[in-house]
Tab-separated table of C-alpha atoms and ligand atoms in Angstrom:
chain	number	residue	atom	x	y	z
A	1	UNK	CA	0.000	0.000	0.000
A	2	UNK	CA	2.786	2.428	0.986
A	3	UNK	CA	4.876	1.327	-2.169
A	4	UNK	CA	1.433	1.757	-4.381
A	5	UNK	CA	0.933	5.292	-2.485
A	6	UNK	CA	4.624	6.463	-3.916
A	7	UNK	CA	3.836	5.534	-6.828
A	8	UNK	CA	1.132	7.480	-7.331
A	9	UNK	CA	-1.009	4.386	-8.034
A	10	UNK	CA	-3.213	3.823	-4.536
A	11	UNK	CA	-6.773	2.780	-4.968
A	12	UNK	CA	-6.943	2.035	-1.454
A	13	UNK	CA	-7.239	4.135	2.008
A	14	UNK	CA	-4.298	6.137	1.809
A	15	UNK	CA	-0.838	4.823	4.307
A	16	UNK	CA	-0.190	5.570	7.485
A	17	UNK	CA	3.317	6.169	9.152
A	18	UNK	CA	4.573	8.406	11.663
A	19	UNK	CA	7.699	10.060	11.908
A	20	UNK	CA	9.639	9.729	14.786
A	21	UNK	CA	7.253	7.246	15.628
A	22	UNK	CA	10.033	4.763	17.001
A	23	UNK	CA	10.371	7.036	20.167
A	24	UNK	CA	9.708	8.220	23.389
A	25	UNK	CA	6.281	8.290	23.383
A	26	UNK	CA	5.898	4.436	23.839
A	27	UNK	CA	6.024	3.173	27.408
A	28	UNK	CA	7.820	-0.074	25.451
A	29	UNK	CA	10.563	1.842	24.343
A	30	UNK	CA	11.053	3.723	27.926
A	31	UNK	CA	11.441	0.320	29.044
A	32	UNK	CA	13.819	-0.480	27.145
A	33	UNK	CA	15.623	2.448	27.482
A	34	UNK	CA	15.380	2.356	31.015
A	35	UNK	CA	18.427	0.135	30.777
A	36	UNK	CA	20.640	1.027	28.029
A	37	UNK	CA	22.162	4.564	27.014
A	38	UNK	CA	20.762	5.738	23.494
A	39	UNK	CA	23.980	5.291	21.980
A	40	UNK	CA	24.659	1.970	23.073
A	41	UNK	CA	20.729	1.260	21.715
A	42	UNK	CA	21.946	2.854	18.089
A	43	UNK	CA	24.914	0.578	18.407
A	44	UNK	CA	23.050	-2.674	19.345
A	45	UNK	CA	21.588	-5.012	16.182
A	46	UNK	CA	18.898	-6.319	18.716
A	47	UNK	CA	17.608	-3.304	20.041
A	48	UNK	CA	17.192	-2.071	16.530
A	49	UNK	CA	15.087	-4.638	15.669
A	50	UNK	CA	13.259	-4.680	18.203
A	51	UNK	CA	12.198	-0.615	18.560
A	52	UNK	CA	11.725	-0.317	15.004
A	53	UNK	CA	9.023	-3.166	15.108
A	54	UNK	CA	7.450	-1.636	18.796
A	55	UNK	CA	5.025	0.699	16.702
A	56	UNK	CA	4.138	-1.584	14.161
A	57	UNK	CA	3.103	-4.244	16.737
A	58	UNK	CA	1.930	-1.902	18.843
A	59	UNK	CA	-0.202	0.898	16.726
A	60	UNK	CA	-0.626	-1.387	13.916
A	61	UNK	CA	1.359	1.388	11.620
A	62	UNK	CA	1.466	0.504	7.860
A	63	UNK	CA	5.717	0.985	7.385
A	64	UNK	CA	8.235	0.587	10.214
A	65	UNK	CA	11.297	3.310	10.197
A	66	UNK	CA	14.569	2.012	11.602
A	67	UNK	CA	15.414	2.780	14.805
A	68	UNK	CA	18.605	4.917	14.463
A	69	UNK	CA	19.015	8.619	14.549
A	70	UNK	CA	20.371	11.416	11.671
A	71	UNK	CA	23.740	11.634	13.473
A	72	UNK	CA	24.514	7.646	12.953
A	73	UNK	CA	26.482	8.550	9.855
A	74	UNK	CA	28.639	10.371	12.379
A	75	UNK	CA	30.337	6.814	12.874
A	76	UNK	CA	31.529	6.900	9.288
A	77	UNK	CA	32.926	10.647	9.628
A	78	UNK	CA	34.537	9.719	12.814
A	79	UNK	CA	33.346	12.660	14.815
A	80	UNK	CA	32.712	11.668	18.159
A	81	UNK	CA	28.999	12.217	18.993
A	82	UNK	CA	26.425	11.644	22.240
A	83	UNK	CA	22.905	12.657	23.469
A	84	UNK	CA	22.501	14.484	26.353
A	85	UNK	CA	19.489	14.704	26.191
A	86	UNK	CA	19.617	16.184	22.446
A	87	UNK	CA	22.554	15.520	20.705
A	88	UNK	CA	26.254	16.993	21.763
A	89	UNK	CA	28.605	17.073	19.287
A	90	UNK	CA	32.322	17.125	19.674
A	91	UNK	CA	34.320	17.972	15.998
A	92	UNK	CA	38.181	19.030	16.073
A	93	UNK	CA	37.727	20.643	12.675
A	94	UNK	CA	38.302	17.582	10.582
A	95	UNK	CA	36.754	14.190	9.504
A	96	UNK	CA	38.344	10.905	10.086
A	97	UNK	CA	36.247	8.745	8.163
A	98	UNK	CA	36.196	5.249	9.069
A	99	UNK	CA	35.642	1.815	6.953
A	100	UNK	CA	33.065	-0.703	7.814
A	101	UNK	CA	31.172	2.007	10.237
A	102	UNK	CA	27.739	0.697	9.822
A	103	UNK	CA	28.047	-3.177	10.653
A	104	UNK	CA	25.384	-2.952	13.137
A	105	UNK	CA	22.609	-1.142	10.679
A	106	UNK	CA	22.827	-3.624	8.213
A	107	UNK	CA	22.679	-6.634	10.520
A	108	UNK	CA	19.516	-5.091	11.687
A	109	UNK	CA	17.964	-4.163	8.171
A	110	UNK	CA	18.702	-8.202	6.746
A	111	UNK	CA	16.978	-9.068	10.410
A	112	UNK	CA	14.268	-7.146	10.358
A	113	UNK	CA	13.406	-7.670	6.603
A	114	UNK	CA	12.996	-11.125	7.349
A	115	UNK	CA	10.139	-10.379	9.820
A	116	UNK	CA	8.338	-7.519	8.994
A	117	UNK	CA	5.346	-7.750	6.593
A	118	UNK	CA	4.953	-3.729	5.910
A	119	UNK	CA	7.487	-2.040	4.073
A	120	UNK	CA	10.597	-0.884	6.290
A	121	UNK	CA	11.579	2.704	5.473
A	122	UNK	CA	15.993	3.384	6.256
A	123	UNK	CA	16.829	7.104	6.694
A	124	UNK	CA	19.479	9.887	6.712
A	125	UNK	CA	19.865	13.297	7.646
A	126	UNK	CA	20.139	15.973	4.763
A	127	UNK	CA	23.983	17.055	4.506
A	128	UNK	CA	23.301	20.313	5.194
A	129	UNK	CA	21.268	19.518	8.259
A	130	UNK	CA	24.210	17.128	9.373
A	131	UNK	CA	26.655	19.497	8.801
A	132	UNK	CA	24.939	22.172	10.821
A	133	UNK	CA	24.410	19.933	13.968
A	134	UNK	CA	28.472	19.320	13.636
A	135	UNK	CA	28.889	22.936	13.308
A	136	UNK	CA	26.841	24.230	15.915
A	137	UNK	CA	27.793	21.131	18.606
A	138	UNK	CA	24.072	21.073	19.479
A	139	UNK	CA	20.039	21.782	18.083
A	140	UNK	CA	20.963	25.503	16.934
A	141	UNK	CA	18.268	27.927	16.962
A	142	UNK	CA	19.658	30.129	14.879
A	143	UNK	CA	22.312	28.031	13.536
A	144	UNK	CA	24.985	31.284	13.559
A	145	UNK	CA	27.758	29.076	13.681
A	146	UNK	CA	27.297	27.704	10.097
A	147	UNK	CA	25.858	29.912	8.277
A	148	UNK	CA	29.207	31.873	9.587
A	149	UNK	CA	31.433	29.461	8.791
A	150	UNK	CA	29.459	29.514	4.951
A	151	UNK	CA	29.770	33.228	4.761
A	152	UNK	CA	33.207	33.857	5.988
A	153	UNK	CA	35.027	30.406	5.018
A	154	UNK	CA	32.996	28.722	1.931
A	155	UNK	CA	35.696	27.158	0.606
A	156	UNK	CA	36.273	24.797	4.374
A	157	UNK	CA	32.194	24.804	4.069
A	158	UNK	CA	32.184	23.391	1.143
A	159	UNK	CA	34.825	20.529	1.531
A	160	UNK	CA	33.249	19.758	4.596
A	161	UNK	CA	29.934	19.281	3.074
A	162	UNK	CA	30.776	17.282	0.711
A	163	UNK	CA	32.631	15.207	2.834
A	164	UNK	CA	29.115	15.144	4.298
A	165	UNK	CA	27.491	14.251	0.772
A	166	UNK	CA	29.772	11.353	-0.109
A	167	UNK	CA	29.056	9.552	3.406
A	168	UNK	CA	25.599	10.081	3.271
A	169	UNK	CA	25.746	8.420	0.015
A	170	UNK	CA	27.447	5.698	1.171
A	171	UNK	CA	25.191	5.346	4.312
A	172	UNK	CA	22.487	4.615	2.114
A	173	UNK	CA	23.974	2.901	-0.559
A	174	UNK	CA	24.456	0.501	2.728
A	175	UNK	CA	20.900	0.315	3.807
A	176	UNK	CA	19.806	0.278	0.171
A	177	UNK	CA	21.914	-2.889	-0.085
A	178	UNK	CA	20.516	-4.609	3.201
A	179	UNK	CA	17.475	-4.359	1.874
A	180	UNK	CA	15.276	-1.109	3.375
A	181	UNK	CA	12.576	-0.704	0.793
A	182	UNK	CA	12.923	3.461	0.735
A	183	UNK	CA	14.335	6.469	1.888
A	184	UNK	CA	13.488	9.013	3.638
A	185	UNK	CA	16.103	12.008	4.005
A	186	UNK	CA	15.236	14.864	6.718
A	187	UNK	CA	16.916	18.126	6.018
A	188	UNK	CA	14.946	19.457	8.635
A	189	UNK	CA	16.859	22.744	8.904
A	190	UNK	CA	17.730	23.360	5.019
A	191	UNK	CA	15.123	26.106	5.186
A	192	UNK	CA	17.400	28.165	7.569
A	193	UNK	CA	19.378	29.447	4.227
A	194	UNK	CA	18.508	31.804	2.051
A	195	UNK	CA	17.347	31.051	-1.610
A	196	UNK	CA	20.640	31.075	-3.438
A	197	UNK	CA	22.387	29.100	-0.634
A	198	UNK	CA	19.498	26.772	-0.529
A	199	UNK	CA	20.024	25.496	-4.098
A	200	UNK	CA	23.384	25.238	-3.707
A	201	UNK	CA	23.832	23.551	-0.116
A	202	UNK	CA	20.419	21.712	-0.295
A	203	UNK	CA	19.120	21.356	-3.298
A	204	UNK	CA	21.767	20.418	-4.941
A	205	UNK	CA	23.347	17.797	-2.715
A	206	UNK	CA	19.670	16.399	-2.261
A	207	UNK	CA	19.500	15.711	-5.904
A	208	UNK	CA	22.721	14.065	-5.546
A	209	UNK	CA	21.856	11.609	-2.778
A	210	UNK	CA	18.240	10.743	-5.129
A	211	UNK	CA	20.427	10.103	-8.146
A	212	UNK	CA	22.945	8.010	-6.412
A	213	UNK	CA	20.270	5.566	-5.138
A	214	UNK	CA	17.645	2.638	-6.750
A	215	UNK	CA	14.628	2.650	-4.441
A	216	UNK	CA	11.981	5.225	-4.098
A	217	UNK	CA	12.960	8.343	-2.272
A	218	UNK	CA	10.965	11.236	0.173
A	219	UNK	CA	12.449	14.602	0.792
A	220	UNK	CA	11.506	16.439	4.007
A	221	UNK	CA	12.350	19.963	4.539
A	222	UNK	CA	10.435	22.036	6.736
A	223	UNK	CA	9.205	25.328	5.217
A	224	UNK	CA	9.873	23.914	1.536
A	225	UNK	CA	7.721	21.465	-1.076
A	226	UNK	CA	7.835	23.176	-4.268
A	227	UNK	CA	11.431	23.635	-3.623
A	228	UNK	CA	12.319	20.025	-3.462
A	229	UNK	CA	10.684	19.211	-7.198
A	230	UNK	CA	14.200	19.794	-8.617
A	231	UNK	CA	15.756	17.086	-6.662
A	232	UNK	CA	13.874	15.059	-8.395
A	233	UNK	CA	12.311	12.445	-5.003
A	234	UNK	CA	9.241	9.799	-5.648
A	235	UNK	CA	7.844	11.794	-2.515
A	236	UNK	CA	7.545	15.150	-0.906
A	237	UNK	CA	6.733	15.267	2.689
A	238	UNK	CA	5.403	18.460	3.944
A	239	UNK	CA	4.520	20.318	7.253
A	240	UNK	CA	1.883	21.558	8.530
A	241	UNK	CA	2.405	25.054	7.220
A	242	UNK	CA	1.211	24.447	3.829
A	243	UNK	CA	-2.609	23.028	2.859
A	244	UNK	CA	-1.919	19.934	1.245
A	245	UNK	CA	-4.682	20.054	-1.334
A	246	UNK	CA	-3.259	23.799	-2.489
A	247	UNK	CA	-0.023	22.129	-2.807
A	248	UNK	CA	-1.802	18.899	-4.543
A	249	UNK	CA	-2.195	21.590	-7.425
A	250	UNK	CA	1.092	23.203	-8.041
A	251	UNK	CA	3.268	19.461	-7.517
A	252	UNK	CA	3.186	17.329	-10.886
A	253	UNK	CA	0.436	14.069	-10.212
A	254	UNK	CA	3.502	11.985	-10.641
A	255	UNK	CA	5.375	13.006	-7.285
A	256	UNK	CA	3.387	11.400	-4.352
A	257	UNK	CA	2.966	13.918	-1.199
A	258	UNK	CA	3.645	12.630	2.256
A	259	UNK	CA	1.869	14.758	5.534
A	260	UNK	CA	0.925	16.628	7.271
A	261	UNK	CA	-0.820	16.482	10.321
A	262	UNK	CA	0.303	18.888	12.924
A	263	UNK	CA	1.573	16.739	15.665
A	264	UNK	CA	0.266	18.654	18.405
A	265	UNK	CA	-3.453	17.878	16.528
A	266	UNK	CA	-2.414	15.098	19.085
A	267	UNK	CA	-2.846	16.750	22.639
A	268	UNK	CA	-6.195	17.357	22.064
A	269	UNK	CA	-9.172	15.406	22.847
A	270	UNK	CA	-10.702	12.274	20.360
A	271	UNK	CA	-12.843	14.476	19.070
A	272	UNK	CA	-10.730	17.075	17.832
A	273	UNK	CA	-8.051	14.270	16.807
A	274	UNK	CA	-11.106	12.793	14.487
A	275	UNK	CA	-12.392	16.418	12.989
A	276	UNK	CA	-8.442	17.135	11.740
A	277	UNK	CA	-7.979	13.603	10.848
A	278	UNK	CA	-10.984	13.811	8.868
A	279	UNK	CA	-10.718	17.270	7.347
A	280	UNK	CA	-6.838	15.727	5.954
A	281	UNK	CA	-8.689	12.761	4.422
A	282	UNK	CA	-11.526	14.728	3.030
A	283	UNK	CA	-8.799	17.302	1.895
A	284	UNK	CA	-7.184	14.105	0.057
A	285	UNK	CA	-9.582	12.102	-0.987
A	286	UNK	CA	-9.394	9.716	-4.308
A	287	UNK	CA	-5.821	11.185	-4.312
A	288	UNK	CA	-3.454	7.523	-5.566
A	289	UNK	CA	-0.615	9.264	-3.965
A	290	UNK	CA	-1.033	10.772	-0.393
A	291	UNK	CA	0.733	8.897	2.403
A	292	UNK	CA	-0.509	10.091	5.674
A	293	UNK	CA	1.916	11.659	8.110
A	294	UNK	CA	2.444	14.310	10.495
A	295	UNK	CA	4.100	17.817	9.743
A	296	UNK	CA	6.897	17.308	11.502
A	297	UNK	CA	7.721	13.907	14.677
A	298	UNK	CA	5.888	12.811	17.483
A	299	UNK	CA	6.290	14.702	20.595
A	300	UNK	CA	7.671	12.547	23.630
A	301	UNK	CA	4.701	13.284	25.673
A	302	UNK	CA	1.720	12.848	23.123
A	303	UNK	CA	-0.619	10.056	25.045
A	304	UNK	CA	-0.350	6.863	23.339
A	305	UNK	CA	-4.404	6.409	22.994
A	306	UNK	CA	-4.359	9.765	21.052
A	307	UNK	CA	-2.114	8.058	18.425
A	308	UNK	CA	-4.259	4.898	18.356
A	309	UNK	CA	-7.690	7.002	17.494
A	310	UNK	CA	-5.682	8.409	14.527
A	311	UNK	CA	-4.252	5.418	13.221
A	312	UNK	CA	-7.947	3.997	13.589
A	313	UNK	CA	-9.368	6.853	11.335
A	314	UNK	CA	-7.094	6.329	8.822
A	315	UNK	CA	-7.577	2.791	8.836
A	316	UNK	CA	-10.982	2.246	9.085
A	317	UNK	CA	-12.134	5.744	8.116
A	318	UNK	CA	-15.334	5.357	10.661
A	319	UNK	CA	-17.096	8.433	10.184
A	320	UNK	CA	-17.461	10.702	12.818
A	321	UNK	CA	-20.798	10.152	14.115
A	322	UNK	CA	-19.832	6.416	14.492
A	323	UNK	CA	-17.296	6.383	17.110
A	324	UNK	CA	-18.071	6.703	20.474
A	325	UNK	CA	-15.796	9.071	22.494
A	326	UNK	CA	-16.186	11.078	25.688
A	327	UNK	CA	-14.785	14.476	25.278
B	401	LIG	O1	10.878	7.410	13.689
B	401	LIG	C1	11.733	7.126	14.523
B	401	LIG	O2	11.570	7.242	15.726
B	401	LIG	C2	13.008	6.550	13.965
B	401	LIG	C3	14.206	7.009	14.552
B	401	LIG	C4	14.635	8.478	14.504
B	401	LIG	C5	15.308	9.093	15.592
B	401	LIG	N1	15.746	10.309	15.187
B	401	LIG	C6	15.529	8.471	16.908
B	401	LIG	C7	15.773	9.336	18.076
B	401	LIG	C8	14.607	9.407	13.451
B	401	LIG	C9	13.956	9.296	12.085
B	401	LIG	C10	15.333	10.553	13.895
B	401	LIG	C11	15.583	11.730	13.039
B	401	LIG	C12	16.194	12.937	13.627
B	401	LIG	N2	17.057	13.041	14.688
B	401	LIG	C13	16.027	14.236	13.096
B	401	LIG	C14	15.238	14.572	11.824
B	401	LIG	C15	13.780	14.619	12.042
B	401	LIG	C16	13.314	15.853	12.722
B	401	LIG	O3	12.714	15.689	13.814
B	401	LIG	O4	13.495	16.945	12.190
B	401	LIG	C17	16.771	15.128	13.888
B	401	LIG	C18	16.864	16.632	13.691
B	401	LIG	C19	17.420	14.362	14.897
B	401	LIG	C20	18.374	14.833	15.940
B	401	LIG	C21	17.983	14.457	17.312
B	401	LIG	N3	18.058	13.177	17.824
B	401	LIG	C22	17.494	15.293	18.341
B	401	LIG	C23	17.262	16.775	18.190
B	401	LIG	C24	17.286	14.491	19.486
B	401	LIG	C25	16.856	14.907	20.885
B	401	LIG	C26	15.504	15.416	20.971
B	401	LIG	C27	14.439	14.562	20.344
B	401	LIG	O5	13.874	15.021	19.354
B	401	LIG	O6	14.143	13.457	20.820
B	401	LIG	C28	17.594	13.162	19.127
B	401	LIG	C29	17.493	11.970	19.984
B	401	LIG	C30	16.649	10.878	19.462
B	401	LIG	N4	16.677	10.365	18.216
B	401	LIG	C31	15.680	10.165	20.215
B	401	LIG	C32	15.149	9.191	19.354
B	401	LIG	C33	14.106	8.137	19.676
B	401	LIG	C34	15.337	10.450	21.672
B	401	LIG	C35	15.446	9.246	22.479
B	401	LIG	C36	15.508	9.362	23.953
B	401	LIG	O7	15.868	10.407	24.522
B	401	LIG	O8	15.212	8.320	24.523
C-alpha cells in the first residue's frame, strides 16, 4: 500500500506512518531504554530490531522506520557524537572517516526484513542539516555558527559538506543494499538558508543523494515542497504550514505527497483528533498518492491512545458520528 501510495497508483485508504514514531512516546521503548544509554541502543543489532518493530506491533502502523538517529552517519565521519538529552557534538575541525562504520545497521535491516510484513523505510539526515548539527555542537536555533562558517570560510564549508554528501551516500547505498525498501532524508533545517544558498547547499546535494540511489525516495524539509521538485524524489513530505490540497495543485500528479498532520493535533481530545484527521482525508480524498503523516515527529509526551484514534481513522475511516468518544 505504501509502495502503491509512492507511486502514485493507490486505490486504497491512503498509508499511514509516523515520523519519529520509534520514540519516546511508547512506554515499550522507555522500558527499554530504562536500561541502556541511546547510543549503546543505536549501536546494538537487537535493540534495533526490536524498537523499530514496537510501533508496528503496537499501533498497527502501515511501514516501520529504523530505529537509528540522523547523526549515525557520524560513525563513518569519525566525529565523536552523544545525546545528552539532544545531541552533543564534539568535531576538532576535521573528519576521520572510518571503513566498515555501519556493521550494526545492516545486521539489523537483513533481520528485520525477514520479519516484517509492511514495508521498512531506512533514513538519513540531509547534509546540510548534518553538517549544521556538527557545526553548531548542538540543536541551533539560529544556527549562527554555520551559516558563519558559509559566509566567511565557503571554501572549508564546502569541503566539509561534501565530505558530508559522499558519506551520506554511502550510508544509504548501505541500507539500500541490506534491503530497506525506501528512503526518507530529513533536512529538517535546510530552510534556515537563504534562496541562493538553498540550491546550492540543499538542493543540490539532495538531488545528488536521489540520483545516487535505486529505491523510491521522500524529501523532508520544513518550510519547503515546491522547492524540493528539482531534486527530483518519488515523494515530498510536507509540514503543517502548507494546505496539502493547495499544494496537490502546483506538484506534478507523478510526485506522491507525504503529511501533514500537525503533531500537536495530538494533545487534544478524540474528538478534535477525528475532525483534523478527517478534514486531511476529506482534503485528500481519491488522491493515488497521499501517504498520511504528520508535519513534523511525534512529541515525547503525546498520550499513546491519542495516536491509536488516529491510526484507527485512517484505517478504518469510521465516520465521525460512528465512534463513540467522551470528550
Ligand atoms: O521514527 C523514529 O523514531 C526513527 C528514529 C529516529 C530518531 N531520530 C531516533 C531518536 C529518526 C527518524 C530521527 C531523526 C532525527 N534526529 C532528526 C530529523 C527529524 C526531525 O525531527 O526533524 C533530527 C533533527 C534528529 C536529531 C535528534 N536526535 C534530536 C534533536 C534528538 C533529541 C531530541 C528529540 O527530538 O528526541 C535526538 C534523539 C533521538 N533520536 C531520540 C530518538 C528516539 C530520543 C530518544 C531518547 O531520549 O530516549
Amino acid at each position: 500500500m505504501l509502495l502503491d501510495a509512492l507511486y502514485c497508483k493507490n486505490k486504497k485508504r491512503p498509508p499511514i506512518w509516523l515520523m519519529r514514531q520509534a520514540g519516546r512516546f511508547l512506554p515499550e521503548y522507555q522500558k527499554i531504554r530504562a536500561h541502556y544509554s541511546l547510543l549503546e541502543m543505536f549501536a546494538t543489532p537487537e535493540i534495533i530490531h526490536e524498537v523499530t518493530k514496537l510501533p508496528v506491533n503496537i499501533l498497527g502502523v502501515d511501514a516501520a522506520i529504523l530505529f537509528s538517529d540522523i547523526l549515525t552517519v557520524l560513525n563513518g565521519l569519525g566525529v565523536p557524537y552523544d545525546f545528552d538529552p539532544g545531541p552533543k557534538i564534539d568535531f576538532q575541525g576535521q573528519f576521520h572517516k572510518t571503513e566498515d562504520a555501519y556493521p550494526h545497521i545492516q545486521q539489523a535491516i537483513i533481520s528485520l526484513k525477514k520479519e516484517l510484513t509492511v514495508p521498512l523505510i531506512g533514513f538519513a539526515g540531509g547534509p546540510f542539516t548534518v553538517l549544521s548539527y556538527i557545526i553548531e555542537g548542538k540543536t541551533s536555533r539560529d544556527f549562527k555558527k554555520i551559516k558563519k562558517l558559509m559566509i566567511q570560510n565557503p571554501t572549508l564549508f564546502e569541503s566539509l559538506l561534501e565530505e558530508v554528501i559522499t558519506e551520506t551516500i554511502s550510508y544509504l547505498k548501505l541500507q539500500e543494499k541490506a534491503g530497506v525498501d525506501l528512503i526518507q532524508i530529513f533536512d529538517s533545517w535546510g530552510s534556515a538558508l537563504p534562496p541562493t544558498f538553498f540550491e546550492k547547499y540543499v538542493q543540490a546535494p539532495l538531488a545528488r543523494i536521489v540520483k545516487a540511489l535505486a529505491i523510491p525516495t521522500i524529501l523532508f524539509c520544513k518550510g519547503k515542497a515546491i522547492e524540493l521538485l528539482p531534486c527530483h524524489p518519488t515523494c515530498i513530505s510536507i509540514d503543517w504550514t502548507q494546505k496539502l490540497s493547495d499544494q496537490r495543485q502546483q506538484i506534478p500528479k507523478t510526485i506522491a505527497l507525504q503529511g501533514n498532520l500537525d503533531p500537536t493535533i495530538l494533545y487534544g481530545s478524540k474528538k478534535t483528533i477525528k475532525q483534523h484527521a478527517h478534514a486531511l482525508l476529506e482534503e485528500m480524498q481519491g488522491e493515488p498518492g497521499f501517504i498520511f503523516n504528520l508535519g513534523h515527529g511525534m512529541l515525547p509526551d503525546i498520550p499513546v491512545e491519542n495516536v491509536h484514534t488516529l491510526i484507527e481513522v485512517v484505517q478504518t475511516r469510521s465516520p465521525l458520528h460512528e465512534l463513540s468518544y467522551s470528550s
